[in-house]
Amino acid sequence: MEYSKDITIIIPLFNEEESLGELHEWTRKTMIDNGFDYEMIFVDDGSTDGSWAKVQELAAEDPDVKGISFRRNYGKSAALYEGFEAAVGRVVCTMDADLQDSPEELPEMYRMITEEGYDVVSGWKQHRQDNKMTKNLPSKLYNATARMITGIKLHDMNCGIKAYRHEVVKSIEVYGEMHRYIPYLAKNAGYDRITEKPVHHQKRKFGTSKFGIERFVNGFLDLISLWFLSTFGKKPMHFFGFTGLLMFLVGFVMTVCIIAAKLVHQANGVHFRAVTDQPLFYLAILAVVLGVMLFLAGFICEMISRSSTERNKYNVKERI
Ligand code: UDP
Ligand code: MG
């Protein structure tokens, strides 16, 4: 494959005007010192401050700077998506715009991809400079869960600074708030050489964080969605059909027991309580109804996945 640059650096930003000048200078210097042919793509995610004016200014004086500006704020995933679409570098990196990440990590990440053959190198903020209670602690818990579900051994899945092999960013589609799980998207696309590199992390110098505590709830829900999509996305009936069948069987067995007990007692001339007088009767109805509903959900999901344009999309590695 032909690449027109060594490195693409994608910087999503939302109201970060104070940081941009310093960030640009620092990144440019690092790239030039290491002899890279690079491009810097600033993606302005609908900033309401002077961020875009600043990007225009930088682009006017530096031909290696490119900019994309959204009409409104769509979120970090959208910004990364547009950056990935535009990227022409052999290695594509992402970095936050708030000066918390250091561009000096990028040359080593580049080397790990081009020489050691990794597909994804994710940063690991070993000494995180954020609020302990609202960020560091929940983040540890969140990462442990993510490791368990995704099977990817990363300490800091959502780290802003990462580097990818060019093909990786062209084979995945970041949407919604899935920027937290790009290594998982990469793994699901067949790129499983994923590693991490401890990175320096600075305190936020200007502005404020754009993500609050709610990101843990939403992040967890997104993780479950991704897990479901990667496991049953192409065969939803295997999930809904199985659980539905199980429920239905449980209900069926209960119903048989209820009727049998009643009939046996009646045949022996023994008075027996009414069928509707026992809890098992209601549990049996519940189980049968749930079973049928799960089954129907399975059929509907099958019809949706059948008409999906993704249904026969495979990541072909080579053809001879
Ligand atoms: N960001 C963005 N769109 C958003 C929110 C954030 O492009 O809707 C950018 C933000 O400008 C920054 C990066 O994403 O460059 C990470 O955000 P932030 O520093 O607020 O996250 P934190 O470091 O606090 O987790
Ligand atoms: Mg930050």
mmCIF file of C-alpha atoms in Angstrom, residues 103-222:
data_model
loop_
_atom_site.group_PDB
_atom_site.id
_atom_site.type_symbol
_atom_site.label_atom_id
_atom_site.label_comp_id
_atom_site.label_asym_id
_atom_site.label_seq_id
_atom_site.Cartn_x
_atom_site.Cartn_y
_atom_site.Cartn_z
ATOM 1 C CA PRO A 103 3.511 14.273 21.312
ATOM 2 C CA GLU A 104 6.979 13.074 22.298
ATOM 3 C CA GLU A 105 5.456 9.608 22.784
ATOM 4 C CA LEU A 106 4.541 9.351 19.105
ATOM 5 C CA PRO A 107 7.956 8.474 17.557
ATOM 6 C CA GLU A 108 8.261 5.410 19.816
ATOM 7 C CA MET A 109 4.663 4.371 19.056
ATOM 8 C CA TYR A 110 5.458 4.733 15.346
ATOM 9 C CA ARG A 111 8.483 2.495 15.779
ATOM 10 C CA MET A 112 6.478 -0.154 17.644
ATOM 11 C CA ILE A 113 4.047 -0.353 14.727
ATOM 12 C CA THR A 114 6.459 -0.214 11.819
ATOM 13 C CA GLU A 115 9.269 -2.300 13.340
ATOM 14 C CA GLU A 116 7.677 -4.545 15.955
ATOM 15 C CA GLY A 117 4.611 -5.205 13.833
ATOM 16 C CA TYR A 118 1.869 -4.091 16.190
ATOM 17 C CA ASP A 119 -1.515 -3.040 14.797
ATOM 18 C CA VAL A 120 -2.501 -0.798 17.692
ATOM 19 C CA VAL A 121 -0.402 0.867 20.391
ATOM 20 C CA SER A 122 -2.491 2.402 23.133
ATOM 21 C CA GLY A 123 -1.199 4.884 25.691
ATOM 22 C CA TRP A 124 -1.273 4.020 29.373
ATOM 23 C CA LYS A 125 -1.487 6.942 31.781
ATOM 24 C CA GLN A 126 0.432 5.181 34.541
ATOM 25 C CA HIS A 127 0.514 8.294 36.701
ATOM 26 C CA ARG A 128 -2.732 9.938 35.880
ATOM 27 C CA GLN A 129 -2.982 13.664 36.662
ATOM 28 C CA ASP A 130 -6.742 13.911 37.126
ATOM 29 C CA ASN A 131 -9.115 14.068 40.063
ATOM 30 C CA LYS A 132 -8.658 10.885 42.141
ATOM 31 C CA MET A 133 -12.290 10.379 43.144
ATOM 32 C CA THR A 134 -14.128 11.174 39.923
ATOM 33 C CA LYS A 135 -11.625 9.878 37.391
ATOM 34 C CA ASN A 136 -8.833 7.628 38.632
ATOM 35 C CA LEU A 137 -10.757 5.216 40.870
ATOM 36 C CA PRO A 138 -13.814 4.591 38.668
ATOM 37 C CA SER A 139 -11.474 4.343 35.714
ATOM 38 C CA LYS A 140 -9.607 1.415 37.316
ATOM 39 C CA LEU A 141 -12.862 -0.451 37.854
ATOM 40 C CA TYR A 142 -14.057 0.373 34.368
ATOM 41 C CA ASN A 143 -10.840 -0.853 32.776
ATOM 42 C CA ALA A 144 -10.970 -4.115 34.700
ATOM 43 C CA THR A 145 -14.488 -4.738 33.363
ATOM 44 C CA ALA A 146 -13.431 -3.806 29.850
ATOM 45 C CA ARG A 147 -10.455 -6.188 30.038
ATOM 46 C CA MET A 148 -12.728 -9.010 31.115
ATOM 47 C CA ILE A 149 -15.339 -8.483 28.415
ATOM 48 C CA THR A 150 -13.071 -7.608 25.489
ATOM 49 C CA GLY A 151 -10.224 -9.974 26.344
ATOM 50 C CA ILE A 152 -7.744 -7.203 25.498
ATOM 51 C CA LYS A 153 -5.156 -6.736 28.213
ATOM 52 C CA LEU A 154 -4.960 -2.940 28.335
ATOM 53 C CA HIS A 155 -4.722 -0.896 31.527
ATOM 54 C CA ASP A 156 -6.133 2.244 29.955
ATOM 55 C CA MET A 157 -8.479 1.410 27.072
ATOM 56 C CA ASN A 158 -9.803 4.976 26.737
ATOM 57 C CA CYS A 159 -6.447 6.751 26.664
ATOM 58 C CA GLY A 160 -6.559 9.656 24.197
ATOM 59 C CA ILE A 161 -3.104 9.029 22.768
ATOM 60 C CA LYS A 162 -2.923 5.998 20.498
ATOM 61 C CA ALA A 163 -1.318 4.889 17.269
ATOM 62 C CA TYR A 164 -2.750 2.596 14.602
ATOM 63 C CA ARG A 165 -1.531 0.898 11.483
ATOM 64 C CA HIS A 166 -3.141 2.710 8.515
ATOM 65 C CA GLU A 167 -5.289 -0.286 7.531
ATOM 66 C CA VAL A 168 -6.808 -0.455 11.007
ATOM 67 C CA VAL A 169 -8.421 2.969 10.920
ATOM 68 C CA LYS A 170 -9.702 2.331 7.404
ATOM 69 C CA SER A 171 -11.371 -0.944 8.431
ATOM 70 C CA ILE A 172 -13.242 0.231 11.503
ATOM 71 C CA GLU A 173 -16.078 2.664 11.955
ATOM 72 C CA VAL A 174 -16.166 4.687 15.159
ATOM 73 C CA TYR A 175 -19.670 5.954 15.917
ATOM 74 C CA GLY A 176 -21.856 6.982 18.852
ATOM 75 C CA GLU A 177 -19.491 7.117 21.805
ATOM 76 C CA MET A 178 -17.460 4.095 20.740
ATOM 77 C CA HIS A 179 -14.178 6.048 20.819
ATOM 78 C CA ARG A 180 -13.698 4.438 24.236
ATOM 79 C CA TYR A 181 -13.372 1.025 22.646
ATOM 80 C CA ILE A 182 -11.377 1.512 19.461
ATOM 81 C CA PRO A 183 -8.946 -1.318 20.391
ATOM 82 C CA TYR A 184 -11.973 -3.614 20.676
ATOM 83 C CA LEU A 185 -13.287 -2.447 17.284
ATOM 84 C CA ALA A 186 -9.825 -3.165 15.875
ATOM 85 C CA LYS A 187 -9.756 -6.607 17.428
ATOM 86 C CA ASN A 188 -13.191 -7.394 16.000
ATOM 87 C CA ALA A 189 -11.926 -6.328 12.576
ATOM 88 C CA GLY A 190 -9.144 -8.909 12.877
ATOM 89 C CA TYR A 191 -6.286 -6.726 14.124
ATOM 90 C CA ASP A 192 -5.292 -8.417 17.328
ATOM 91 C CA ARG A 193 -1.706 -7.291 17.753
ATOM 92 C CA ILE A 194 -2.601 -4.732 20.364
ATOM 93 C CA THR A 195 -0.237 -3.456 22.997
ATOM 94 C CA GLU A 196 0.265 -0.507 25.299
ATOM 95 C CA LYS A 197 2.984 1.965 26.105
ATOM 96 C CA PRO A 198 3.204 3.891 29.389
ATOM 97 C CA VAL A 199 2.878 7.598 28.598
ATOM 98 C CA HIS A 200 3.435 10.833 30.463
ATOM 99 C CA HIS A 201 0.294 12.623 31.483
ATOM 100 C CA GLN A 202 0.062 16.297 32.391
ATOM 101 C CA LYS A 203 -2.526 18.187 34.390
ATOM 102 C CA ARG A 204 -5.019 20.094 32.274
ATOM 103 C CA LYS A 205 -3.488 23.538 31.794
ATOM 104 C CA PHE A 206 -6.459 25.391 30.271
ATOM 105 C CA GLY A 207 -10.212 24.868 30.058
ATOM 106 C CA THR A 208 -12.168 22.046 31.669
ATOM 107 C CA SER A 209 -12.773 18.347 31.079
ATOM 108 C CA LYS A 210 -15.602 17.568 28.652
ATOM 109 C CA PHE A 211 -16.562 14.263 30.238
ATOM 110 C CA GLY A 212 -18.196 13.770 33.636
ATOM 111 C CA ILE A 213 -19.091 10.810 35.801
ATOM 112 C CA GLU A 214 -22.004 9.814 33.516
ATOM 113 C CA ARG A 215 -19.459 8.414 31.085
ATOM 114 C CA PHE A 216 -19.062 5.315 33.239
ATOM 115 C CA VAL A 217 -22.711 4.312 32.949
ATOM 116 C CA ASN A 218 -22.868 5.085 29.224
ATOM 117 C CA GLY A 219 -19.464 3.535 28.697
ATOM 118 C CA PHE A 220 -20.586 0.329 30.341
ATOM 119 C CA LEU A 221 -23.762 0.144 28.237
ATOM 120 C CA ASP A 222 -21.716 0.702 25.075
#
